[in-house]
Structure formats: structure tokens, C-alpha cells
C-alpha positions as a LaTeX table, in Angstrom:
\begin{tabular}{lrrr}
\hline
Residue & $x$ (\AA) & $y$ (\AA) & $z$ (\AA) \\
\hline
Unk1 & $-1.02$ & 4.56 & $-0.43$ \\
Unk2 & 1.09 & 6.81 & $-2.63$ \\
Unk3 & 0.54 & 9.79 & $-0.34$ \\
Unk4 & 1.55 & 7.76 & 2.68 \\
Unk5 & 4.76 & 6.62 & 0.99 \\
Unk6 & 5.60 & 10.20 & 0.02 \\
Unk7 & 4.95 & 11.36 & 3.58 \\
Unk8 & 7.03 & 8.50 & 4.99 \\
Unk9 & 10.06 & 9.32 & 2.84 \\
Unk10 & 9.73 & 13.02 & 3.66 \\
Unk11 & 9.48 & 12.10 & 7.35 \\
Unk12 & 12.77 & 10.22 & 7.13 \\
Unk13 & 14.48 & 13.32 & 5.78 \\
Unk14 & 12.74 & 15.52 & 8.37 \\
Unk15 & 13.68 & 13.39 & 11.38 \\
Unk16 & 17.13 & 12.46 & 10.09 \\
Unk17 & 17.96 & 16.03 & 9.11 \\
Unk18 & 16.74 & 17.53 & 12.37 \\
Unk19 & 20.12 & 16.86 & 13.97 \\
Unk20 & 21.63 & 19.67 & 11.85 \\
Unk21 & 24.91 & 17.78 & 11.78 \\
Unk22 & 25.90 & 14.63 & 9.95 \\
Unk23 & 29.04 & 14.32 & 12.07 \\
Unk24 & 27.44 & 13.64 & 15.45 \\
Unk25 & 28.41 & 10.41 & 17.22 \\
Unk26 & 26.86 & 7.33 & 15.68 \\
Unk27 & 24.91 & 6.53 & 18.84 \\
Unk28 & 22.45 & 9.36 & 18.23 \\
Unk29 & 23.21 & 10.24 & 14.60 \\
Unk30 & 20.98 & 10.31 & 11.53 \\
Unk31 & 21.33 & 6.55 & 10.92 \\
Unk32 & 19.80 & 5.70 & 14.29 \\
Unk33 & 17.10 & 8.35 & 13.89 \\
Unk34 & 16.06 & 7.05 & 10.47 \\
Unk35 & 16.12 & 3.46 & 11.72 \\
Unk36 & 13.87 & 4.34 & 14.68 \\
Unk37 & 11.51 & 6.21 & 12.37 \\
Unk38 & 11.18 & 3.23 & 10.01 \\
Unk39 & 10.71 & 0.75 & 12.88 \\
Unk40 & 8.00 & 2.82 & 14.56 \\
Unk41 & 6.07 & 3.48 & 11.35 \\
Unk42 & 6.23 & $-0.16$ & 10.29 \\
Unk43 & 5.07 & $-1.47$ & 13.65 \\
Unk44 & 2.26 & 1.07 & 13.80 \\
Unk45 & 0.98 & 0.02 & 10.39 \\
Unk46 & 1.04 & $-3.71$ & 11.13 \\
Unk47 & $-0.64$ & $-3.37$ & 14.52 \\
Unk48 & $-3.35$ & $-1.05$ & 13.16 \\
Unk49 & $-4.22$ & $-3.47$ & 10.34 \\
Unk50 & $-4.79$ & $-6.36$ & 12.69 \\
Unk51 & $-6.42$ & $-4.54$ & 15.61 \\
Unk52 & $-8.68$ & $-1.86$ & 14.08 \\
Unk53 & $-11.07$ & $-4.16$ & 12.23 \\
Unk54 & $-11.59$ & $-6.33$ & 15.28 \\
Unk55 & $-12.15$ & $-3.45$ & 17.70 \\
Unk56 & $-14.53$ & $-1.54$ & 15.41 \\
Unk57 & $-16.32$ & $-4.70$ & 14.32 \\
Unk58 & $-15.64$ & $-4.25$ & 10.60 \\
Unk59 & $-13.67$ & $-7.47$ & 10.07 \\
Unk60 & $-15.07$ & $-9.85$ & 7.48 \\
Unk61 & $-13.70$ & $-12.70$ & 5.41 \\
Unk62 & $-14.31$ & $-10.69$ & 2.24 \\
Unk63 & $-12.59$ & $-7.45$ & 3.33 \\
Unk64 & $-9.80$ & $-8.69$ & 5.55 \\
Unk65 & $-7.26$ & $-5.94$ & 5.19 \\
Unk66 & $-7.92$ & $-2.22$ & 5.40 \\
Unk67 & $-5.40$ & $-0.15$ & 3.42 \\
Unk68 & $-6.57$ & 3.00 & 5.21 \\
Unk69 & $-5.76$ & 1.42 & 8.57 \\
Unk70 & $-2.32$ & 0.42 & 7.29 \\
Unk71 & $-1.59$ & 3.95 & 6.07 \\
Unk72 & $-2.94$ & 5.70 & 9.16 \\
Unk73 & $-1.22$ & 3.19 & 11.44 \\
Unk74 & 2.09 & 3.92 & 9.76 \\
Unk75 & 1.44 & 7.66 & 10.04 \\
Unk76 & 0.60 & 7.47 & 13.73 \\
Unk77 & 3.80 & 5.49 & 14.27 \\
Unk78 & 5.69 & 8.31 & 12.58 \\
Unk79 & 3.87 & 10.99 & 14.58 \\
Unk80 & 4.53 & 9.12 & 17.81 \\
Unk81 & 8.28 & 8.70 & 17.29 \\
Unk82 & 9.04 & 12.20 & 16.00 \\
Unk83 & 9.53 & 13.83 & 19.40 \\
Unk84 & 12.00 & 11.29 & 20.74 \\
Unk85 & 13.50 & 9.63 & 17.65 \\
Unk86 & 17.07 & 10.47 & 18.64 \\
Unk87 & 16.70 & 9.59 & 22.32 \\
Unk88 & 15.23 & 6.07 & 22.24 \\
Unk89 & 16.58 & 2.63 & 21.44 \\
Unk90 & 15.20 & 0.57 & 18.53 \\
Unk91 & 13.23 & $-1.75$ & 20.83 \\
Unk92 & 11.51 & 1.32 & 22.30 \\
Unk93 & 10.70 & 2.60 & 18.80 \\
Unk94 & 8.96 & $-0.73$ & 18.15 \\
Unk95 & 6.86 & $-0.36$ & 21.31 \\
Unk96 & 6.11 & 3.32 & 20.64 \\
Unk97 & 4.79 & 2.49 & 17.15 \\
Unk98 & 2.66 & $-0.39$ & 18.41 \\
Unk99 & 1.12 & 1.56 & 21.26 \\
Unk100 & 0.61 & 4.49 & 18.90 \\
Unk101 & $-1.50$ & 2.22 & 16.70 \\
Unk102 & $-3.57$ & 1.27 & 19.73 \\
Unk103 & $-4.10$ & 4.97 & 20.42 \\
Unk104 & $-5.23$ & 5.36 & 16.79 \\
Unk105 & $-7.74$ & 2.53 & 17.13 \\
Unk106 & $-9.02$ & 3.96 & 20.42 \\
Unk107 & $-9.40$ & 7.37 & 18.77 \\
Unk108 & $-11.38$ & 5.84 & 15.90 \\
Unk109 & $-13.64$ & 4.07 & 18.39 \\
Unk110 & $-14.20$ & 7.29 & 20.35 \\
Unk111 & $-15.10$ & 9.17 & 17.17 \\
Unk112 & $-17.44$ & 6.34 & 16.20 \\
Unk113 & $-19.21$ & 6.40 & 19.58 \\
Unk114 & $-19.53$ & 10.20 & 19.49 \\
Unk115 & $-20.78$ & 10.09 & 15.85 \\
Unk116 & $-18.06$ & 12.47 & 14.69 \\
Unk117 & $-17.51$ & 12.36 & 10.94 \\
Unk118 & $-13.80$ & 12.20 & 10.11 \\
Unk119 & $-13.53$ & 10.39 & 6.77 \\
Unk120 & $-9.73$ & 10.29 & 6.60 \\
Unk121 & $-9.33$ & 9.79 & 10.37 \\
Unk122 & $-6.98$ & 12.75 & 10.71 \\
Unk123 & $-7.96$ & 13.51 & 14.32 \\
Unk124 & $-7.02$ & 10.07 & 15.70 \\
Unk125 & $-3.72$ & 10.15 & 13.82 \\
Unk126 & $-2.61$ & 13.64 & 14.75 \\
Unk127 & $-4.26$ & 14.29 & 18.11 \\
Unk128 & $-3.95$ & 10.87 & 19.71 \\
Unk129 & $-0.59$ & 10.26 & 18.06 \\
Unk130 & 0.69 & 13.57 & 19.40 \\
Unk131 & $-0.57$ & 12.81 & 22.88 \\
Unk132 & 1.08 & 9.40 & 22.86 \\
Unk133 & 4.29 & 10.80 & 21.36 \\
Unk134 & 4.50 & 13.34 & 24.17 \\
Unk135 & 3.95 & 10.66 & 26.81 \\
Unk136 & 6.36 & 8.25 & 25.10 \\
Unk137 & 9.12 & 10.84 & 25.25 \\
Unk138 & 8.88 & 10.80 & 29.04 \\
Unk139 & 8.62 & 7.02 & 29.28 \\
Unk140 & 11.32 & 5.91 & 26.84 \\
Unk141 & 13.83 & 8.76 & 26.52 \\
Unk142 & 17.42 & 7.97 & 27.45 \\
\hline
\end{tabular}
């Protein structure tokens, strides 16, 4: 959890600072970029927590919430929004994060079916998140 929070804060500076100019118009400035980054990461984390356990069949009344799914869902939301964070509206950032979490869950299921050992689930986060982020740029960019 601590590593995810550190990454998330660093991601805000990375995406927000990628404009190279704090004096750009407010419509596409650092405030909007940081807001889109937070929205996408938050939505990705929430969707991943509720969907992953049900798709992979690991849901139980004892272990209801998976902190790893929350962290990786937030990270895939961040990966997905990075390419188009300055060119989408906040509602699109919400959708991008949610669909990114579905890509993460699908990637985990594919690795499970193929018996690929990825203990921290880095491949679903980075590969599938990057694929969805590239597609989302074309779908949602202004």
C-alpha cells in the first residue's frame, strides 16, 4: 500500500509536470491533468476490488477485499490515463480507469488460464494497461 501511494503521488507530479508550463490555459493545464489522473486511478482501484475476486473465483466472506487488487487497479488506472491525461474530460477519465481495471482483471484471468506465475501481477498492469491506454487515447481524445 505504501509503495502504491508513493507511486501515485509521483505520478501526479509526472503527469502534471509533463506540460512543461504552468501558464497554459486552464482548460488543459496541470490542474485538469492532475484531476484526471486522480479520477482514473481511483476508479480503477474501486472497480478492480469489486470485479477481480468474482471473476477469478477468489471471493469469500472471510477475505472480502483484496488490497493487492486495489493497488494494482489504481496503478492500471494511472497507466491507462497517462497517454491522454491532458486531452480528455473528467467523465472520460472515469471511464478509462474503470475499463482499465477490467483489462487488468482479464489479464489476471489470462495468466491464470495459461499458468503463468506473476506474483505481483506486473504484466496485467503494465502490458494490458498500456494497450488500453493506447486505445483510449484514440477513443476519448479531444
